[in-house]
Amino acid sequence: MPPKNDRMKILGTGSALPKHTVTNDMLSDYVETSDEWITTRTGIKSRQIITTERFEDLAALAGQRAIDAAGLVPEDIDFIICHNVCNVYVTPSLASLVQGALGIKGPNCPTMDINSACAGFVYGLDICDAFLQTGRASHILYVCAEEVTRMVDWTQRETCVLFGDGAGALVLGKGDNYLASKLTSTPMPDVIYYRLPCEPTPFETGEGIDTHVSMQLKGREVFRMAVTSAQRDIRDVVSKAGLQLEDIDHYLLHQANLRIIDAIKQNFDLPQERFHTNIHKRGNTSSASIPILLDEIIREGKVKRGDLMVFNGFGAGFVTSAAVVRY
Ligand code: UT7
């Protein structure tokens, strides 16, 4: 183990959601669905959907709230990492746009984006941990921001009812609170994917595989893999931290489907209230789901300093991730 205070600590959290709330009943204006189907199959009742907001402003607002919660100012941040699957800018990075929106002038605040789909939150924590451990940064702003509702086909009821938009952010500094992590990846690109065309060139016409396909997912397959991998990864990461499952105060799982979370927690003989959820009011916000939930339960006073938390996610790839963190 690295020496004490040579790893990572959460200094502050923040989140930001679009202002427009869409209930299940409102969705039946667009596709043949019902509140009853969505509630029983997913646990979702409503979600926030981006409308007139600028996506980078939403990400920056979550970041500013995390900076405030850490008792810092934007100029204290010396690295910005964003996790994002898709937004209208392919380049520059979302992290670079967030830097501008926060008024951090630079040049000594590098920025970059990562993308490990819905499992990405812990992937990014691992990267932050590495930069802090090597002394390459002292205060990292890490923002997971997603607008998944712009990746789905709004005539496909199988996908469009599942998602919401939002951003969750953390300010991370040196500490000894990142106790263990586990990342996995298995190449299965057909279970969840979304494809955008690149520009045609005189040498590549864009025909064939280079076409636009809105988000596709094999729901049942993902459901099964999510439950199996979560049971495995949670046990592995807790044991890697030298702890028992019952030592963990809070379990924060990727909010994709309440039935997935219920199936996972049934396999652990633990008090149900240790598994936090907000999917009923947020939908699936991809990589942002865990940090938004984390920020909400911290602000609700449910987490105190010293509590042990497990984060666990899964997503397109197929990728999975888990971590044990002391708050
Ligand atoms: O974060 C990573 C990405 N998330 C996921 O990949 C989600 C993982 N999977 C799931 O959450 C679930 O598999 C779903 C919620 C996507 C689907 O639940 P399911 O219980 O696996 O339902 P299903 O796909 O087997 O569909 C059952 C029926 C079908 O009708 P038939 O063929 O039985 O007549 C669907 O056409 O439900 C129908 N259906 C709907 N009905 C009303 C599918 N979507 C809807 C809808 N409203 N929105």
Coordinates of C-alpha atoms and ligand atoms in Angstrom, one line a residue:
M1 CA 0.0 0.0 0.0
P2 CA 1.3 3.5 -0.7
P3 CA 2.1 5.6 2.4
K4 CA -0.7 7.5 4.2
N5 CA -1.9 10.6 2.5
D6 CA -0.4 9.6 -0.8
R7 CA -3.6 8.7 -2.5
M8 CA -6.9 10.4 -2.8
K9 CA -9.7 12.0 -0.8
I10 CA -13.1 13.5 -1.7
L11 CA -12.9 17.2 -0.7
G12 CA -16.3 18.2 -2.1
T13 CA -19.2 17.1 -4.3
G14 CA -21.7 18.9 -6.5
S15 CA -24.3 18.1 -9.1
A16 CA -26.5 19.9 -11.6
L17 CA -29.6 18.8 -13.4
P18 CA -31.5 20.3 -16.4
K19 CA -34.6 22.3 -15.4
H20 CA -37.1 20.3 -17.5
T21 CA -38.7 17.4 -15.7
V22 CA -40.4 14.8 -17.8
T23 CA -42.8 12.3 -16.2
N24 CA -43.7 8.9 -17.5
D25 CA -47.1 10.1 -18.5
M26 CA -45.6 12.9 -20.6
L27 CA -43.6 10.2 -22.5
S28 CA -46.8 8.6 -23.8
D29 CA -47.2 11.7 -26.0
Y30 CA -44.2 10.5 -28.0
V31 CA -44.2 6.7 -27.8
E32 CA -46.7 3.9 -27.0
T33 CA -45.8 3.4 -23.3
S34 CA -47.4 3.8 -19.9
D35 CA -46.4 4.9 -16.4
E36 CA -47.3 1.4 -15.3
W37 CA -44.9 -0.3 -17.7
I38 CA -42.0 2.1 -17.0
T39 CA -42.5 2.0 -13.2
T40 CA -42.7 -1.8 -12.9
R41 CA -39.9 -2.6 -15.4
T42 CA -37.4 0.1 -14.3
G43 CA -38.5 2.0 -11.2
I44 CA -38.3 5.3 -13.1
K45 CA -41.1 7.8 -12.5
S46 CA -39.5 11.0 -13.9
R47 CA -36.2 12.3 -15.3
Q48 CA -34.6 15.7 -16.1
I49 CA -34.0 16.3 -19.8
I50 CA -31.8 19.0 -21.3
T51 CA -33.6 21.6 -23.4
T52 CA -32.3 25.1 -23.7
E53 CA -29.3 24.7 -21.3
R54 CA -25.8 24.6 -22.7
F55 CA -24.4 21.2 -21.8
E56 CA -21.0 22.6 -20.8
D57 CA -22.7 25.1 -18.5
L58 CA -24.5 22.3 -16.7
A59 CA -21.2 20.4 -16.3
A60 CA -19.5 23.6 -15.1
L61 CA -22.3 24.3 -12.5
A62 CA -21.8 20.9 -11.0
G63 CA -18.1 21.6 -10.9
Q64 CA -18.6 25.0 -9.3
R65 CA -20.8 23.4 -6.6
A66 CA -18.1 20.8 -5.9
I67 CA -15.4 23.5 -5.7
D68 CA -17.6 25.5 -3.2
A69 CA -18.3 22.4 -1.1
A70 CA -14.5 21.8 -0.9
G71 CA -14.0 25.3 0.3
L72 CA -11.9 26.2 -2.7
V73 CA -12.0 28.6 -5.6
P74 CA -11.7 27.7 -9.3
E75 CA -8.0 28.9 -9.4
D76 CA -7.1 26.2 -6.8
I77 CA -7.9 23.5 -9.4
D78 CA -4.8 22.3 -11.2
F79 CA -6.4 19.5 -13.4
I80 CA -9.8 19.0 -14.9
I81 CA -11.0 15.6 -16.0
C82 CA -14.5 15.1 -17.5
H83 CA -16.2 11.8 -18.2
N84 CA -18.5 12.1 -21.1
V85 CA -19.9 9.6 -23.7
C86 CA -21.3 12.2 -26.1
N87 CA -22.1 15.8 -26.6
V88 CA -22.1 18.1 -29.7
Y89 CA -18.4 18.9 -29.3
V90 CA -16.1 16.1 -30.4
T91 CA -13.3 18.6 -29.8
P92 CA -12.4 20.6 -27.8
S93 CA -12.9 18.3 -24.8
L94 CA -15.7 18.9 -22.4
A95 CA -13.1 19.5 -19.7
S96 CA -11.6 22.3 -21.7
L97 CA -15.1 23.8 -22.1
V98 CA -15.7 23.5 -18.4
Q99 CA -12.4 25.2 -17.7
G100 CA -13.5 28.2 -19.8
A101 CA -17.0 28.3 -18.2
L102 CA -15.4 28.3 -14.7
G103 CA -13.1 31.2 -15.8
I104 CA -9.9 29.2 -15.0
K105 CA -7.4 30.9 -17.3
G106 CA -4.6 28.4 -17.4
P107 CA -2.2 27.5 -18.8
N108 CA -1.3 25.4 -15.7
C109 CA -4.5 23.5 -15.4
P110 CA -4.5 20.6 -18.0
T111 CA -7.8 19.2 -19.2
M112 CA -8.9 15.9 -20.7
D113 CA -12.0 13.8 -21.2
I114 CA -12.4 10.1 -20.7
N115 CA -15.1 7.7 -21.9
S116 CA -15.8 4.3 -20.3
A117 CA -19.6 4.4 -20.8
C118 CA -21.9 4.0 -17.9
A119 CA -19.1 2.4 -15.8
G120 CA -16.9 5.4 -16.3
F121 CA -17.2 7.1 -12.9
V122 CA -14.8 4.7 -11.2
Y123 CA -12.5 4.6 -14.2
G124 CA -12.0 8.3 -13.8
L125 CA -11.5 8.0 -10.1
D126 CA -8.6 5.6 -10.8
I127 CA -7.0 8.2 -13.2
C128 CA -7.4 11.0 -10.6
D129 CA -5.9 8.7 -8.0
A130 CA -2.9 8.1 -10.2
F131 CA -2.3 11.8 -11.0
L132 CA -2.5 12.6 -7.2
Q133 CA -0.2 9.8 -6.2
T134 CA 2.5 10.9 -8.7
G135 CA 2.2 14.5 -7.5
R136 CA 1.1 15.6 -11.0
A137 CA -1.9 17.4 -9.5
S138 CA -3.1 18.5 -6.1
H139 CA -6.7 19.5 -6.6
I140 CA -8.5 17.7 -9.4
L141 CA -12.0 18.7 -10.6
Y142 CA -13.6 15.5 -11.9
V143 CA -17.0 16.0 -13.6
C144 CA -19.2 13.2 -15.1
A145 CA -21.7 14.9 -17.4
E146 CA -24.0 13.1 -19.8
E147 CA -26.9 14.0 -22.1
V148 CA -28.0 10.5 -22.9
T149 CA -31.4 11.7 -24.0
R150 CA -29.7 13.1 -27.2
M151 CA -28.3 9.6 -28.0
V152 CA -31.6 7.8 -28.2
D153 CA -34.2 7.6 -31.0
W154 CA -37.3 9.2 -29.6
T155 CA -39.5 6.9 -31.6
Q156 CA -38.0 3.8 -29.9
R157 CA -39.8 3.1 -26.6
E158 CA -37.3 0.4 -25.7
T159 CA -34.6 3.1 -25.1
C160 CA -36.0 6.6 -24.8
V161 CA -37.9 6.0 -21.6
L162 CA -34.8 4.8 -19.7
F163 CA -32.5 7.9 -19.6
G164 CA -32.1 11.3 -18.1
D165 CA -29.4 14.0 -18.3
G166 CA -27.2 15.6 -15.6
A167 CA -23.8 16.2 -14.2
G168 CA -22.1 15.1 -11.0
A169 CA -18.8 16.4 -9.8
L170 CA -16.1 15.8 -7.2
V171 CA -13.1 17.8 -6.1
L172 CA -10.3 15.3 -5.2
G173 CA -7.2 16.0 -3.3
K174 CA -4.5 14.0 -1.5
G175 CA -5.5 11.7 1.2
D176 CA -5.7 8.1 2.1
N177 CA -9.3 7.4 1.4
Y178 CA -9.2 5.5 -1.9
L179 CA -9.0 2.0 -0.5
A180 CA -9.4 -0.3 -3.5
S181 CA -10.7 -0.4 -7.0
K182 CA -11.4 -2.9 -9.8
L183 CA -11.9 -2.3 -13.5
T184 CA -12.9 -4.8 -16.1
S185 CA -13.5 -4.8 -19.9
T186 CA -14.8 -7.6 -22.2
P187 CA -15.2 -6.7 -25.9
M188 CA -18.9 -7.1 -26.7
P189 CA -19.7 -4.0 -28.8
D190 CA -23.1 -5.2 -29.9
V191 CA -24.8 -5.2 -26.5
I192 CA -24.9 -1.4 -26.2
Y193 CA -23.8 1.0 -28.9
Y194 CA -24.4 4.3 -30.6
R195 CA -22.7 5.3 -33.9
L196 CA -22.3 8.7 -35.5
P197 CA -21.0 9.1 -39.1
C198 CA -17.6 10.8 -39.7
E199 CA -17.1 13.2 -42.6
P200 CA -16.9 11.5 -46.0
T201 CA -13.6 11.8 -47.8
P202 CA -12.6 11.1 -51.4
F203 CA -11.1 7.9 -50.1
E204 CA -13.9 6.7 -47.7
T205 CA -17.5 7.4 -48.7
G206 CA -19.0 6.7 -45.3
E207 CA -21.1 3.8 -46.7
G208 CA -21.4 0.6 -44.8
I209 CA -20.4 0.7 -41.1
D210 CA -19.9 4.4 -41.0
T211 CA -23.6 5.2 -40.7
H212 CA -25.6 6.9 -37.9
V213 CA -27.3 4.4 -35.5
S214 CA -29.2 5.8 -32.5
M215 CA -28.5 4.0 -29.2
Q216 CA -29.2 0.3 -29.3
L217 CA -29.2 -2.0 -26.4
K218 CA -29.8 -5.6 -25.7
G219 CA -31.7 -4.9 -22.5
R220 CA -32.1 -8.4 -21.2
E221 CA -28.5 -9.4 -21.8
V222 CA -27.2 -6.2 -20.2
F223 CA -29.5 -6.9 -17.2
R224 CA -28.1 -10.4 -16.7
M225 CA -24.5 -9.3 -17.1
A226 CA -25.0 -6.3 -14.8
V227 CA -26.3 -8.5 -11.9
T228 CA -23.6 -11.1 -12.3
S229 CA -20.7 -8.7 -12.6
A230 CA -21.9 -6.5 -9.7
Q231 CA -22.1 -9.4 -7.3
R232 CA -18.5 -10.5 -8.4
D233 CA -17.0 -7.0 -8.5
I234 CA -18.5 -5.8 -5.2
R235 CA -17.2 -8.9 -3.3
D236 CA -13.8 -8.6 -5.0
V237 CA -13.2 -5.0 -4.3
V238 CA -14.4 -5.1 -0.7
S239 CA -12.1 -8.1 -0.1
K240 CA -9.2 -6.2 -1.8
A241 CA -9.7 -3.4 0.7
G242 CA -9.4 -5.9 3.5
L243 CA -13.0 -5.4 4.6
Q244 CA -16.2 -7.3 5.0
L245 CA -19.4 -6.5 3.1
E246 CA -21.1 -5.5 6.4
D247 CA -18.3 -2.9 7.1
I248 CA -19.6 -0.8 4.2
D249 CA -22.0 1.9 5.2
H250 CA -23.2 2.9 1.7
Y251 CA -23.6 1.1 -1.6
L252 CA -24.0 3.3 -4.6
L253 CA -24.7 1.3 -7.7
H254 CA -25.1 2.6 -11.3
Q255 CA -28.7 3.7 -11.5
A256 CA -29.8 1.9 -14.7
N257 CA -32.8 0.0 -13.4
L258 CA -34.3 -0.5 -10.0
R259 CA -34.9 -4.2 -10.7
I260 CA -31.1 -4.6 -11.4
I261 CA -30.3 -3.0 -8.1
D262 CA -32.9 -5.1 -6.3
A263 CA -31.5 -8.3 -7.9
I264 CA -28.0 -7.4 -6.8
K265 CA -28.9 -6.5 -3.2
Q266 CA -30.9 -9.7 -2.8
N267 CA -27.6 -11.5 -3.0
F268 CA -26.1 -9.7 -0.1
D269 CA -27.3 -10.2 3.4
L270 CA -27.2 -6.5 4.2
P271 CA -29.6 -3.9 5.5
Q272 CA -31.6 -2.7 2.4
E273 CA -31.2 1.0 3.3
R274 CA -27.5 0.8 2.7
F275 CA -28.3 0.6 -1.0
H276 CA -29.1 4.2 -2.1
T277 CA -31.2 5.0 -5.1
N278 CA -32.5 8.0 -7.0
I279 CA -33.4 6.4 -10.3
H280 CA -37.2 7.0 -9.6
K281 CA -36.6 10.8 -10.1
R282 CA -33.4 10.9 -12.3
G283 CA -33.6 7.9 -14.8
N284 CA -30.3 6.5 -16.0
T285 CA -27.8 9.3 -16.4
S286 CA -24.9 7.0 -17.5
S287 CA -21.6 7.9 -15.8
A288 CA -23.2 10.8 -13.9
S289 CA -25.6 8.5 -12.0
I290 CA -23.3 7.6 -9.1
P291 CA -21.8 11.1 -8.6
I292 CA -25.2 12.7 -8.7
L293 CA -26.5 10.2 -6.2
L294 CA -23.4 10.7 -4.0
D295 CA -23.9 14.4 -4.0
E296 CA -27.6 14.1 -3.1
I297 CA -27.0 11.8 -0.2
I298 CA -24.2 13.9 1.1
R299 CA -26.4 17.0 1.0
E300 CA -29.2 15.1 2.6
G301 CA -26.9 14.5 5.6
K302 CA -26.9 10.7 5.1
V303 CA -23.1 10.3 4.8
K304 CA -20.6 11.4 7.4
R305 CA -16.9 11.8 7.3
G306 CA -15.3 8.4 7.9
D307 CA -18.2 6.4 6.4
L308 CA -17.2 3.6 4.0
M309 CA -18.8 3.6 0.5
V310 CA -18.8 1.2 -2.4
F311 CA -19.3 2.4 -6.0
N312 CA -20.2 -0.1 -8.7
G313 CA -21.1 0.3 -12.4
F314 CA -21.4 -1.4 -15.7
G315 CA -21.9 -0.2 -19.3
A316 CA -21.2 -0.4 -23.0
G317 CA -18.0 -2.3 -23.8
F318 CA -18.9 -4.4 -21.8
V319 CA -17.1 -2.6 -18.9
T320 CA -17.5 -2.8 -15.2
S321 CA -16.0 -1.0 -12.3
A322 CA -16.0 -0.9 -8.5
A323 CA -14.3 1.0 -5.7
V324 CA -14.2 1.3 -2.0
V325 CA -13.8 4.8 -0.7
R326 CA -13.8 6.3 2.8
Y327 CA -15.6 9.6 2.8
Ligands
UT7_1 O1 -26.7 1.7 -18.3 C1 -26.5 0.8 -19.2 C2 -27.7 0.8 -20.2 N1 -28.9 0.3 -19.6 C3 -29.4 -0.9 -20.0 O2 -28.8 -1.6 -20.8 C4 -30.6 -1.4 -19.3 C5 -30.6 -2.8 -18.9 N2 -31.8 -3.5 -19.2 C6 -33.0 -3.2 -18.6 O3 -33.1 -2.3 -17.8 C7 -34.3 -3.9 -19.1 O4 -33.9 -5.1 -19.8 C8 -35.2 -3.0 -19.9 C9 -35.9 -2.0 -19.0 C10 -34.5 -2.3 -21.0 C11 -36.3 -3.8 -20.5 O5 -37.0 -4.6 -19.5 P1 -37.4 -6.1 -19.8 O6 -38.2 -6.6 -18.7 O7 -36.1 -6.8 -20.2 O8 -38.4 -6.0 -21.1 P2 -38.2 -6.5 -22.5 O9 -37.2 -5.7 -23.3 O10 -38.1 -8.0 -22.5 O11 -39.7 -6.1 -23.2 C12 -40.9 -6.7 -22.7 C13 -42.0 -6.1 -23.5 C14 -41.8 -6.2 -25.0 O12 -43.1 -6.5 -25.6 P3 -43.4 -8.1 -26.0 O13 -42.3 -8.4 -27.0 O14 -43.3 -8.9 -24.8 O15 -44.8 -7.9 -26.6 C15 -41.4 -4.8 -25.4 O16 -41.8 -4.5 -26.7 O17 -42.2 -4.7 -23.2 C16 -42.3 -4.0 -24.4 N3 -41.7 -2.7 -24.2 C17 -42.4 -1.6 -23.7 N4 -43.7 -1.5 -23.4 C18 -44.2 -0.3 -23.0 C19 -40.4 -2.3 -24.3 N5 -40.3 -1.0 -23.9 C20 -41.5 -0.6 -23.6 C21 -42.0 0.7 -23.2 N6 -43.4 0.8 -22.9 N7 -41.3 1.8 -23.0

